[in-house]
XYZ file of C-alpha atoms in Angstrom:
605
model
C 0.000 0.000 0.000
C 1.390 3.518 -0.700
C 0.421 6.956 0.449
C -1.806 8.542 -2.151
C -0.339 12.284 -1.832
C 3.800 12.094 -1.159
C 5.522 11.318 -4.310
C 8.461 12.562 -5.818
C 10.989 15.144 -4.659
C 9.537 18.572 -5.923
C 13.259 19.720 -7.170
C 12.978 16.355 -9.947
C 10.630 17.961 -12.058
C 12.739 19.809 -14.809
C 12.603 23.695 -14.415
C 13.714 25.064 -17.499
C 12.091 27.371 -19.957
C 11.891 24.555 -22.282
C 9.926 22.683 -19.997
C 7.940 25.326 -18.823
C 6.938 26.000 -22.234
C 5.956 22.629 -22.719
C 3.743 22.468 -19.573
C 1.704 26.088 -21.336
C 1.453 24.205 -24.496
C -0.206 21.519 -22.670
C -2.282 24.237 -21.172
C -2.864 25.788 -24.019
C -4.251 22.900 -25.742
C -6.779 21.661 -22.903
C -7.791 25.048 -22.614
C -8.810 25.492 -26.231
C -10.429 22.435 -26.480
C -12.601 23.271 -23.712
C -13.587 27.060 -24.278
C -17.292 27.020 -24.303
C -19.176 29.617 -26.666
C -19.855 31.551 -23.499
C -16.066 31.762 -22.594
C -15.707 29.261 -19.732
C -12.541 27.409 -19.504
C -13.508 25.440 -15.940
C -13.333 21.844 -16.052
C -16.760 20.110 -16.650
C -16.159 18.369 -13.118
C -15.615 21.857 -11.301
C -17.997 22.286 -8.143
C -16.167 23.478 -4.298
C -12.659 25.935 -5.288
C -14.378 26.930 -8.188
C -14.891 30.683 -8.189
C -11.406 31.885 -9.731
C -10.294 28.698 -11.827
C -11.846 30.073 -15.332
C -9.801 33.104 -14.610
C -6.969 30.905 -13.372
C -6.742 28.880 -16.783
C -7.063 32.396 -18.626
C -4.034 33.788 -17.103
C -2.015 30.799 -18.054
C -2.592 31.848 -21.189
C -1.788 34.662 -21.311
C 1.268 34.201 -19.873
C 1.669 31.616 -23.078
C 1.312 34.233 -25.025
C 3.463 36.724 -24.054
C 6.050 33.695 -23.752
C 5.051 32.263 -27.671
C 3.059 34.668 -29.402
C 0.519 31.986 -30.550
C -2.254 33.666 -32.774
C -4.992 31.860 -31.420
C -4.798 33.120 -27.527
C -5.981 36.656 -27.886
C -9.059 35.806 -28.561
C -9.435 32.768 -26.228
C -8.282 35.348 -23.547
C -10.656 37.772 -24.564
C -13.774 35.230 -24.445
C -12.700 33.850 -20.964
C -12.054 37.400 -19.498
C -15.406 38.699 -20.518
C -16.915 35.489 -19.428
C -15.629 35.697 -15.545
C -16.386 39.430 -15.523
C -19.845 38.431 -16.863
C -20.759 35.558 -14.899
C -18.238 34.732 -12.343
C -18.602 38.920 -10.319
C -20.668 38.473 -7.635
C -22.123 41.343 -5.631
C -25.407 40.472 -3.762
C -24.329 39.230 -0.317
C -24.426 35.203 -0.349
C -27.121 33.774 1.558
C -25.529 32.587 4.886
C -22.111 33.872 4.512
C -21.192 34.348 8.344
C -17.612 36.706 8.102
C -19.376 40.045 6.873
C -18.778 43.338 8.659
C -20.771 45.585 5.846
C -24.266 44.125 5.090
C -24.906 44.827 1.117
C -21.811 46.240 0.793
C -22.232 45.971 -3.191
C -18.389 44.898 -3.659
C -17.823 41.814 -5.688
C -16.375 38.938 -4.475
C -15.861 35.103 -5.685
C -17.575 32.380 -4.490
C -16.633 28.961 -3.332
C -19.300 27.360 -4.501
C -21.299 28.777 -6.933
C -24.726 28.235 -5.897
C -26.353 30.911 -3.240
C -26.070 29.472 -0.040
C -25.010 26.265 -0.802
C -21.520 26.462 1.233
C -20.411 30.420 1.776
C -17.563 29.155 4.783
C -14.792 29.725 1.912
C -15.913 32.359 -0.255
C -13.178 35.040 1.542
C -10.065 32.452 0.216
C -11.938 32.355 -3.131
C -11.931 36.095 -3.272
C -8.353 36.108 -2.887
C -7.962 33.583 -5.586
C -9.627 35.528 -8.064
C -7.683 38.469 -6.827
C -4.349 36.866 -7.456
C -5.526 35.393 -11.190
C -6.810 39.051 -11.945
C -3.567 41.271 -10.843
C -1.495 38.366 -13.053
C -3.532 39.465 -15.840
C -3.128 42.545 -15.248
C 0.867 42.192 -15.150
C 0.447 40.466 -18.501
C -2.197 42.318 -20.153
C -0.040 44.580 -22.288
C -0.673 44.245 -26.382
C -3.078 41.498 -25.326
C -5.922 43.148 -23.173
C -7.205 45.923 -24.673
C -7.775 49.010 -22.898
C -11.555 49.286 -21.709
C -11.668 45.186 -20.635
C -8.287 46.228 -18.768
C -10.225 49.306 -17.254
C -12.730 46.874 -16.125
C -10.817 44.300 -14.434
C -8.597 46.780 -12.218
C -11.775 48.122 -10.851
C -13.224 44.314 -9.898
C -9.044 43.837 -8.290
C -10.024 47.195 -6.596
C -13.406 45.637 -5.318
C -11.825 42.128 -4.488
C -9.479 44.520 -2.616
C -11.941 45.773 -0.722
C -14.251 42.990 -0.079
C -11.651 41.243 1.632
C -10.419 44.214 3.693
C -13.476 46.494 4.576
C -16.765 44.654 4.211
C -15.163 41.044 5.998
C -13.096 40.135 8.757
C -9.366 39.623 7.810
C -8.575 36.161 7.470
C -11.426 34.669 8.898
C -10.202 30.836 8.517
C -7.206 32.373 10.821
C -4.894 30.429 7.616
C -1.341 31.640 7.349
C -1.703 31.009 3.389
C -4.589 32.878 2.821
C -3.486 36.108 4.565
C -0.525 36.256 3.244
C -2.200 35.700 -0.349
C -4.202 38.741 0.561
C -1.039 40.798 0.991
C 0.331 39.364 -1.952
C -2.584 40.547 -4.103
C -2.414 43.884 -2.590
C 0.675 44.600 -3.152
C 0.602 43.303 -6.882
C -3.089 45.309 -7.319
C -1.294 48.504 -6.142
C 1.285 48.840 -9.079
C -1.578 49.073 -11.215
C -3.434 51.887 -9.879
C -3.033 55.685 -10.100
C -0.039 56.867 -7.642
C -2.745 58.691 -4.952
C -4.500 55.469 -5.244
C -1.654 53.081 -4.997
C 0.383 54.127 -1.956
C -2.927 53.560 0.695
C -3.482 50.149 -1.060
C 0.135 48.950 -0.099
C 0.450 50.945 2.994
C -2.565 49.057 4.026
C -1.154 45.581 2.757
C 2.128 46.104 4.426
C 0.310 47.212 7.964
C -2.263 43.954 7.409
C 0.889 41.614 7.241
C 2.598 43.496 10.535
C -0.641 43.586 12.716
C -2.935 40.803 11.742
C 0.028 37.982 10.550
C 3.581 39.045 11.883
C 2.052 40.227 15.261
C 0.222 36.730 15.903
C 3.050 34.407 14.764
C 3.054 31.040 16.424
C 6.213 29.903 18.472
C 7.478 25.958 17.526
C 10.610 24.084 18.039
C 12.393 27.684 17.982
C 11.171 29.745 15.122
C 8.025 32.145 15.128
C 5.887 30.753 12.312
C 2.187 32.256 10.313
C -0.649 30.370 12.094
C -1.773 27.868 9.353
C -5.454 27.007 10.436
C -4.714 27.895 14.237
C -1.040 25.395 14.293
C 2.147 26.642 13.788
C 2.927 24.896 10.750
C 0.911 22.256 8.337
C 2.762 20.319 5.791
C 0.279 21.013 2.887
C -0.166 24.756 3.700
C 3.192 25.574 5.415
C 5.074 25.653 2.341
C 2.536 27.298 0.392
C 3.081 30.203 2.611
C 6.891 29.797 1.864
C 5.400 30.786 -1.704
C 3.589 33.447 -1.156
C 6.306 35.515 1.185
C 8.664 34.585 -1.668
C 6.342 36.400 -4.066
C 5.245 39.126 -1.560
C 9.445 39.636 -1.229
C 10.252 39.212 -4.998
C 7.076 42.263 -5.771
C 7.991 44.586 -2.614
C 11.787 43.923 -1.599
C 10.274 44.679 2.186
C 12.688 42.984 4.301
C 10.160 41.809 6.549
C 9.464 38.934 3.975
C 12.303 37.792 3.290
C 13.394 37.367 7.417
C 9.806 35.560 7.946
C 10.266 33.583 4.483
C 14.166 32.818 5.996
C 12.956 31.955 9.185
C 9.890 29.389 7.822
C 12.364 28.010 5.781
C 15.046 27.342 8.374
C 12.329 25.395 10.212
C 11.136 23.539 7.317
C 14.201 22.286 6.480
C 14.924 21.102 9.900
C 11.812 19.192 10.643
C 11.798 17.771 7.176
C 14.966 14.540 6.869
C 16.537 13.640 4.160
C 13.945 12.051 2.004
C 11.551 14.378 2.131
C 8.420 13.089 3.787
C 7.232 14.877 6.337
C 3.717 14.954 8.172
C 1.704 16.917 10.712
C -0.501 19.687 11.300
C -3.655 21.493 11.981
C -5.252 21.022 8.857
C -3.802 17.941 6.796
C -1.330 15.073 8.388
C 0.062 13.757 5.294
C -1.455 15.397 2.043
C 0.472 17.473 0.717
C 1.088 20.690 -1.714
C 2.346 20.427 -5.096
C 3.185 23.244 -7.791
C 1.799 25.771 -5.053
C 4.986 25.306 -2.705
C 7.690 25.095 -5.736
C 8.289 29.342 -5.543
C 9.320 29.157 -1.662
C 11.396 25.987 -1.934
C 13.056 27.065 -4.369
C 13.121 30.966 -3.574
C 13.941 30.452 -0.078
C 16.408 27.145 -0.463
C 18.608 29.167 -2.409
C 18.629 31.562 0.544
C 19.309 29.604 3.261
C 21.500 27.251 1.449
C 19.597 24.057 1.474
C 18.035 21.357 -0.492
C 14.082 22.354 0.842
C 13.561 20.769 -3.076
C 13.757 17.619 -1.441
C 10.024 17.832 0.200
C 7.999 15.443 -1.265
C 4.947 16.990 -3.085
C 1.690 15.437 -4.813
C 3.763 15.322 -8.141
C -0.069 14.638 -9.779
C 0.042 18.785 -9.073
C 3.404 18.801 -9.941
C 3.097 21.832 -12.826
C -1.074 22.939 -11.888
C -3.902 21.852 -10.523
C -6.056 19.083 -12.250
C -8.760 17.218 -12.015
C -8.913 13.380 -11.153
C -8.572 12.982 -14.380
C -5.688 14.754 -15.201
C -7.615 17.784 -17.120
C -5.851 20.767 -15.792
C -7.683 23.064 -13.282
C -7.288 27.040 -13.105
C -7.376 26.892 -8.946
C -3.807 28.016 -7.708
C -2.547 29.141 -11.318
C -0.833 32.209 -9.898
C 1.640 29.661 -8.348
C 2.761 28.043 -11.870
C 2.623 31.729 -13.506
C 5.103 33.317 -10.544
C 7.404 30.403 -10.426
C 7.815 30.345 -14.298
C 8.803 33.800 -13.922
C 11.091 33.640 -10.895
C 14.328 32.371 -12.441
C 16.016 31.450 -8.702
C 17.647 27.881 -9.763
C 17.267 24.715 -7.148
C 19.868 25.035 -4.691
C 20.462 21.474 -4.367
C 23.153 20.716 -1.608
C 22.186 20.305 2.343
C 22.783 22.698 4.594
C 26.227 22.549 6.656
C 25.291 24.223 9.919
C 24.140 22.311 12.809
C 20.773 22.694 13.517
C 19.007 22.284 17.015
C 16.079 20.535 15.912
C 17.879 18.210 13.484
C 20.594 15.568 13.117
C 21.088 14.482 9.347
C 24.225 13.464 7.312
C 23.692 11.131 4.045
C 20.632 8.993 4.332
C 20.034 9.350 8.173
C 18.237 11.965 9.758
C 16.223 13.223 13.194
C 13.593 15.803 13.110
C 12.730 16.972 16.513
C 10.056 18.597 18.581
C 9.718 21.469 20.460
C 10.710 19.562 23.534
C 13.826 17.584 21.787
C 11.788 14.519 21.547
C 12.040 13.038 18.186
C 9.313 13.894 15.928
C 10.603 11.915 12.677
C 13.005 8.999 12.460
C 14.830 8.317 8.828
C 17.175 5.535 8.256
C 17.559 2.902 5.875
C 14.760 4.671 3.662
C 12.412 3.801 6.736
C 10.392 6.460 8.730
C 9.789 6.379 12.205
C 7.089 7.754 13.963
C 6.722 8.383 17.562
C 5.040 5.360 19.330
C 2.462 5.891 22.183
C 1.780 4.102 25.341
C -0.799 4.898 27.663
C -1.858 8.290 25.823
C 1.899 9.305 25.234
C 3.637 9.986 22.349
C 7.314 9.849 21.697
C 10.232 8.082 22.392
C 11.891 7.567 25.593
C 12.342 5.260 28.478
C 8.751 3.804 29.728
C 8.413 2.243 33.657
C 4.855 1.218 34.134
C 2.823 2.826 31.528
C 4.706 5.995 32.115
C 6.845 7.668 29.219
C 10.086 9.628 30.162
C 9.476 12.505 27.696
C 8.568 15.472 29.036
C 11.207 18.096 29.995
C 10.585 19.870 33.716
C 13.596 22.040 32.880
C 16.045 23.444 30.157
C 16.829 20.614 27.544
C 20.734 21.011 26.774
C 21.708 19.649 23.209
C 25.327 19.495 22.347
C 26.227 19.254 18.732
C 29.320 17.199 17.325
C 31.257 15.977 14.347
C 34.225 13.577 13.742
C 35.617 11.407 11.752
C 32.518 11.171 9.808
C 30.192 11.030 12.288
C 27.700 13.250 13.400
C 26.698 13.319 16.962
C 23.589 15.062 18.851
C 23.214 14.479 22.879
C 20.443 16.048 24.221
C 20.050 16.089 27.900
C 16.668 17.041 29.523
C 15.603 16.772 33.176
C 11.990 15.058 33.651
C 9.816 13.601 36.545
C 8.587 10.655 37.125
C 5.134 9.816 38.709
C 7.146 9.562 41.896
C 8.173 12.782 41.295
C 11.558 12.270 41.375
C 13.606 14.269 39.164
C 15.724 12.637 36.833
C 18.122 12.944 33.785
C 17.636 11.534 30.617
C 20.760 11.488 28.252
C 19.902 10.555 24.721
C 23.267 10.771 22.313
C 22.294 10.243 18.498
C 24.911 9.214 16.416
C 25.181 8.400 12.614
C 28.012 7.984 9.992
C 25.099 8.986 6.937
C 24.175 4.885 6.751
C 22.560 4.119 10.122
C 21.885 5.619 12.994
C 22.957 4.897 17.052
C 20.607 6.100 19.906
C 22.138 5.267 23.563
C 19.852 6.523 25.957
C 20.624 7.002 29.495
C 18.817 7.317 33.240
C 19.179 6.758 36.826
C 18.372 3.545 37.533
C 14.970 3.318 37.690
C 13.023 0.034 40.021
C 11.624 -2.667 38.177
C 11.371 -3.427 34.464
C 11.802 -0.565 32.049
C 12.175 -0.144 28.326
C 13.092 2.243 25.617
C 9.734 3.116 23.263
C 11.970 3.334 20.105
C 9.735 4.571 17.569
C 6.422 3.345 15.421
C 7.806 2.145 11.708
C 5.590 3.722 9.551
C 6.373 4.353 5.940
C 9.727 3.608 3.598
C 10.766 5.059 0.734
C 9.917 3.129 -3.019
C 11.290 4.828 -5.683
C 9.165 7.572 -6.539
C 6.508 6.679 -4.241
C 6.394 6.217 -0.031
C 4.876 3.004 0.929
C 3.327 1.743 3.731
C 5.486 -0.652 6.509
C 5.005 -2.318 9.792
C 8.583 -3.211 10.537
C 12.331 -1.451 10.194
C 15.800 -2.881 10.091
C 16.404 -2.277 14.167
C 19.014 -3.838 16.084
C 18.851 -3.276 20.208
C 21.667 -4.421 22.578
C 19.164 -5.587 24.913
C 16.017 -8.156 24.066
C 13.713 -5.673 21.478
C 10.503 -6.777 20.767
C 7.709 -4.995 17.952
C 4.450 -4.725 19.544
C 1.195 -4.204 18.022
C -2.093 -3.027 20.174
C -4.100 -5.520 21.488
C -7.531 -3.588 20.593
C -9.245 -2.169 17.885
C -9.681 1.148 17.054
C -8.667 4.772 15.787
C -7.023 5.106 19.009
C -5.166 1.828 19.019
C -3.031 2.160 16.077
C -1.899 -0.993 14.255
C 0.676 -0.366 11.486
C -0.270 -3.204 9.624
C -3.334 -2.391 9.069
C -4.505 -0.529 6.229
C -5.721 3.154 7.794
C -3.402 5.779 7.826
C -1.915 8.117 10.047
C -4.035 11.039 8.743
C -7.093 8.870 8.287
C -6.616 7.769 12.306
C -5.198 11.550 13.539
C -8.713 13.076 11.407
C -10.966 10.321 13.619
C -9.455 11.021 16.579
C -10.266 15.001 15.858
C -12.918 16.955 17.539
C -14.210 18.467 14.410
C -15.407 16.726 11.132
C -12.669 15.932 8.429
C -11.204 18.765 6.893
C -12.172 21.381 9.641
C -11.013 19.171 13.175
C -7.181 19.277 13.754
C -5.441 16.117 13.405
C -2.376 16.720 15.035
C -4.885 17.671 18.349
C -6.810 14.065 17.453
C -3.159 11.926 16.902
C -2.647 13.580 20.548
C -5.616 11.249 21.572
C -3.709 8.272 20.707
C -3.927 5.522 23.446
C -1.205 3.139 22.128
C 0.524 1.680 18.944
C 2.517 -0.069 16.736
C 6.137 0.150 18.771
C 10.204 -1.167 19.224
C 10.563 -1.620 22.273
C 14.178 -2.533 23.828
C 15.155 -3.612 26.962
C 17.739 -2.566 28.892
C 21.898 -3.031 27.874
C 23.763 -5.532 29.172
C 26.759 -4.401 31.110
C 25.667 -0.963 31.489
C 27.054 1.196 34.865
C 25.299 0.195 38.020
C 23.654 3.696 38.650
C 21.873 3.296 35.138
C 19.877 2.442 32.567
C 20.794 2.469 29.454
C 19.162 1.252 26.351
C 20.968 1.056 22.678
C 19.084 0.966 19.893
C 20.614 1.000 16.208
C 18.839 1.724 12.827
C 20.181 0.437 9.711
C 22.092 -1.946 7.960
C 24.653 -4.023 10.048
C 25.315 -7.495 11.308
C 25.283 -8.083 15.476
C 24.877 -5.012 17.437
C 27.244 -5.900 20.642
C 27.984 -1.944 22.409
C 29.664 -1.979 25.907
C 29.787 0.465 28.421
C 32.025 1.505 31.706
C 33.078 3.861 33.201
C 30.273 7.174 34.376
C 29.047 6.588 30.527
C 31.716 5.655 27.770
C 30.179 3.979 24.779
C 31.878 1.771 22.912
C 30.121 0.254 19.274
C 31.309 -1.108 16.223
C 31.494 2.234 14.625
C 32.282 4.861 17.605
C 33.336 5.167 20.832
C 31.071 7.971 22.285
C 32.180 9.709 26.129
C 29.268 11.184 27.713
C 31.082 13.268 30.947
C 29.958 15.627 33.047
C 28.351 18.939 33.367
C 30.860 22.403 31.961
C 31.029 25.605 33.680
C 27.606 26.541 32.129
C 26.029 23.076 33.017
C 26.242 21.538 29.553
C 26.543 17.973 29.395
C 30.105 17.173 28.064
C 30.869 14.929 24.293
C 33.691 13.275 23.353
C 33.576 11.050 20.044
C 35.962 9.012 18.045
C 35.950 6.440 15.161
C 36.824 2.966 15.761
């Protein structure tokens, strides 16, 4: 079984002008062949997301125009233009619509859905849509548009404009990607009004990012983020964001952009490993963006110096939106049409710099949480969840149904490479239900192939074990596939359990539901409203490695070793207050320095 949505690495898909023109061709094509008399170019299937996608497919071609100068498009432009302005301008409130602040305000706006009443919740992201597709008209227009149907669209931008800043609340689905999309089209609908009329426009843009996005940005795992859907980051809409504050940067050069964009980026690329799958967040747990999040990987990659490329989009939207059929789809087409014209090349080499809230080198990597707990597992192409036990997530020592986890305290993380290795100990103090306070040493080590974990606590009485992670998904070729099991080796006895009930809550890897499917049940909310990530937290137990204790390890401690990856017997010994000794490294774990930092020494066998 594979997951429908992650597929290839978004940085495969060629991005030259040769291929770009070949993708507008396509377009071109489809579109024609579709055109109704009336001038409609959405897809026969079209229902929800529908309001802007006519206009969407229109400005695709007329960026294929300016780009081949194909005699047939002017008038195929023409038709579709005068067909959204015709049918597709709504002004009469919509029956039900709850976000209005002006009551038959008279300002047109797109809808969702196109019937009155018949679902209103997402008519302010449609408006924003349509927005976007009109402004990239407008920046394409010239020789093409003529100048009364040009007249006429600025003035519906202007009312878009104002729809979705005077007579609604701003950002009413409180979604980083929207909002930000708002700004965007303000700031490109500005440069295409009069100078008295254009400064207030993005004066009002730039003060909308500052005090209704920047001002509310969401703290995680050290970076402030855009709320996406009330989380701090959601692997389907995160990176679109990373596209629009690339495009919101490339249009305004406001610095304030291109920190935010720098700062998203920095945390994408840590919380995403090497392969590129990633999931989580408040909205989707494993779907994920396609064309729509190409700009920011690629914008912002090359600005932090890192291979975001790698993150593993819904290649079936790898160049536009389409249809399950394939038949392309106007929603999103600003996305294609700015990232054709962005010229910013792939920067396709990892990033150098340790990062807090990641360990990778080669194959192997660690993504980790705000509290240093890891979040993601890679190694050997195989992804590790975290497992739960008793309603607790993670991955940790676990006496009697209780999971050593949870910092009470500063968590100290020492960073170290040598001799080809590349070492993370993180040190956190937690308590027990006894509450005892104890110290829970976890060194990560990997030489790029596989990947050591030695974890360390006091001694704790009677039988623990190290929760080492729920195999989830592997990497096949192009595709991610479902798994149950990993290539683990464990010093002490490891065993792979598998929940004795049924349920959402009880989640069985082999089984056939997936993560999202089991996080959305778990939500509060129906699917594609709850939160998942706030239903996965609901989890009562799992698919899990668990390892026993090490043989041989100091008399004050426990200590469990746990190795991912290829390799024949896995024999580590121990002495001393902690020395480490494997096939690969020998790892010294000392004391506390003069600012109470637990101490790393590490050598190559």
């Amino acid at each position: 079984m594979h997951l429908p949505r992650q597929l290839g690495p978004l940085h495969d898909l060629p991005s030259t002008p040769e291929a770009y023109d070949a993708v507008l061709a396509d377009v071109v094509e489809q579109a024609l062949a579709r055109l109704t008399p009336e001038g409609n170019l959405e897809h026969p299937d079209a229902d929800d997301d529908i309001g802007d996608t006519s206009l969407g497919v229109t400005s695709l071609l007329a960026l294929a125009w300016q780009r081949s100068k194909d005699p047939r498009l002017p008038e195929a432009v023409a038709r579709s233009l005068a067909f959204h302005l015709r049918e597709r301008v709504y002004t009469e409130d919509n029956p039900g619509y709850p976000n209005l602040t002006v009551r038959n305000s008279g300002l047109p706006y797109a809808r969702y859905v196109l019937a009155a009443g018949a679902h209103p919740i997402g008519d302010w992201p449609s408006t924003v849509w349509a927005l976007l597709q009109a402004v990239n008209i407008l920046d394409l227009a010239d020789g093409l548009v003529d100048d009364g149907r040009r007249a006429e669209l600025v003035e519906v931008a202007r009312g878009y404009w104002r729809w979705l800043t005077e007579a609604t609340f701003f950002n009413p689905q409180e979604a980083g990607n929207q909002a930000i999309g708002c700004v965007v089209g303000g700031l490109m609908l500005a440069r295409h009004l009069p100078p008295e009329e254009a400064e207030p426009v993005r004066e009002r843009a730039l003060a909308l990012y500052a005090d209704k996005i920047r001002a509310h940005r969401v703290l995680d795992r050290g970076a402030l983020l855009p709320p996406e859907h009330g989380g701090a980051y959601d692997n389907n809409y995160g990176p679109i964001s990373l596209s629009f504050l690339a495009q919101a940067h490339r249009i305004s050069d406001s610095e304030m952009f291109a920190e935010d964009g720098d700062a998203l980026a920095r945390y994408l690329d840590a919380r995403l490993p090497g392969g590129g799958f990633d999931n989580g967040g408040p909205r989707y747990s494993e779907q994920h963006s396609g064309f729509e999040s190409v700009l920011g990987l690629r914008y912002f990659g090359a600005r932090i110096g890192s291979d975001l490329g790698r993150y593993r989009g819904d290649t079936n939207w790898g160049r536009h939106a389409v249809k399950p059929d394939g038949g392309v789809d106007g929603h999103f087409a600003w996305m294609l049409v700015w990232q054709i014209q962005d010229t910013t090349p792939w920067h396709r080499d990892p990033a150098t710099a340790p990062a807090r809230h990641q360990l990778r080198a080669g194959s192997v990597s660690v993504a980790f949480d705000s509290r240093m707990t890891p979040s993601l597992v890679e190694a050997a192409g195989t992804y590790y969840l975290p497992a739960a036990v008793n309603r607790q997530p993670g991955f940790g020592p676990v006496l009697d149904g209780f999971l050593y986890c949870r910092p009470m305290g500063e968590v100290r993380v020492r960073d170290m490479s040598a001799d080809g290795l590349t070492a993370k100990l993180v040190s956190k103090p937690v308590v027990g239900r006894d509450h005892v306070l104890r110290h829970v040493r976890s060194l990560y080590v990997t030489d790029g192939t596989r990947l050591w974990v030695t974890v360390a606590v006091e001694r704790l009485a009677g039988t623990p074990y190290l929760l080492a992670g729920l195999p989830y998904a592997a990497d096949d070729g192009d595709r991610v596939r479902r798994v149950a099991e990993g290539e683990v080796a464990s010093a002490g006895a490891l065993r792979l359990t598998h929940p004795s009930a049924q349920g959402a809550d009880h989640f069985d890897a082999r089984t056939e539901l997936t993560q999202e499917q089991a996080a959305f049940a778990l939500a509060a909310d129906p699917r594609g409203y709850g939160n998942p990530d706030e239903g996965w937290r609901h989890l009562v137990a799992s698919t899990a490695y668990e390892a026993e204790p090490a043989p041989g390890a100091p008399e004050s401690l426990h200590v469990f070793a746990v190795r991912y990856g290829p390799g024949g017997d896995f024999t580590p010994s121990f002495e001393g207050d902690l020395t480490v000794h494997t096939e690969a490294f020998t790892a010294v774990i000392g004391g506390e320095d003069a600012h109470g930092d637990p101490e790393l020494a590490l050598a190559a066998c």
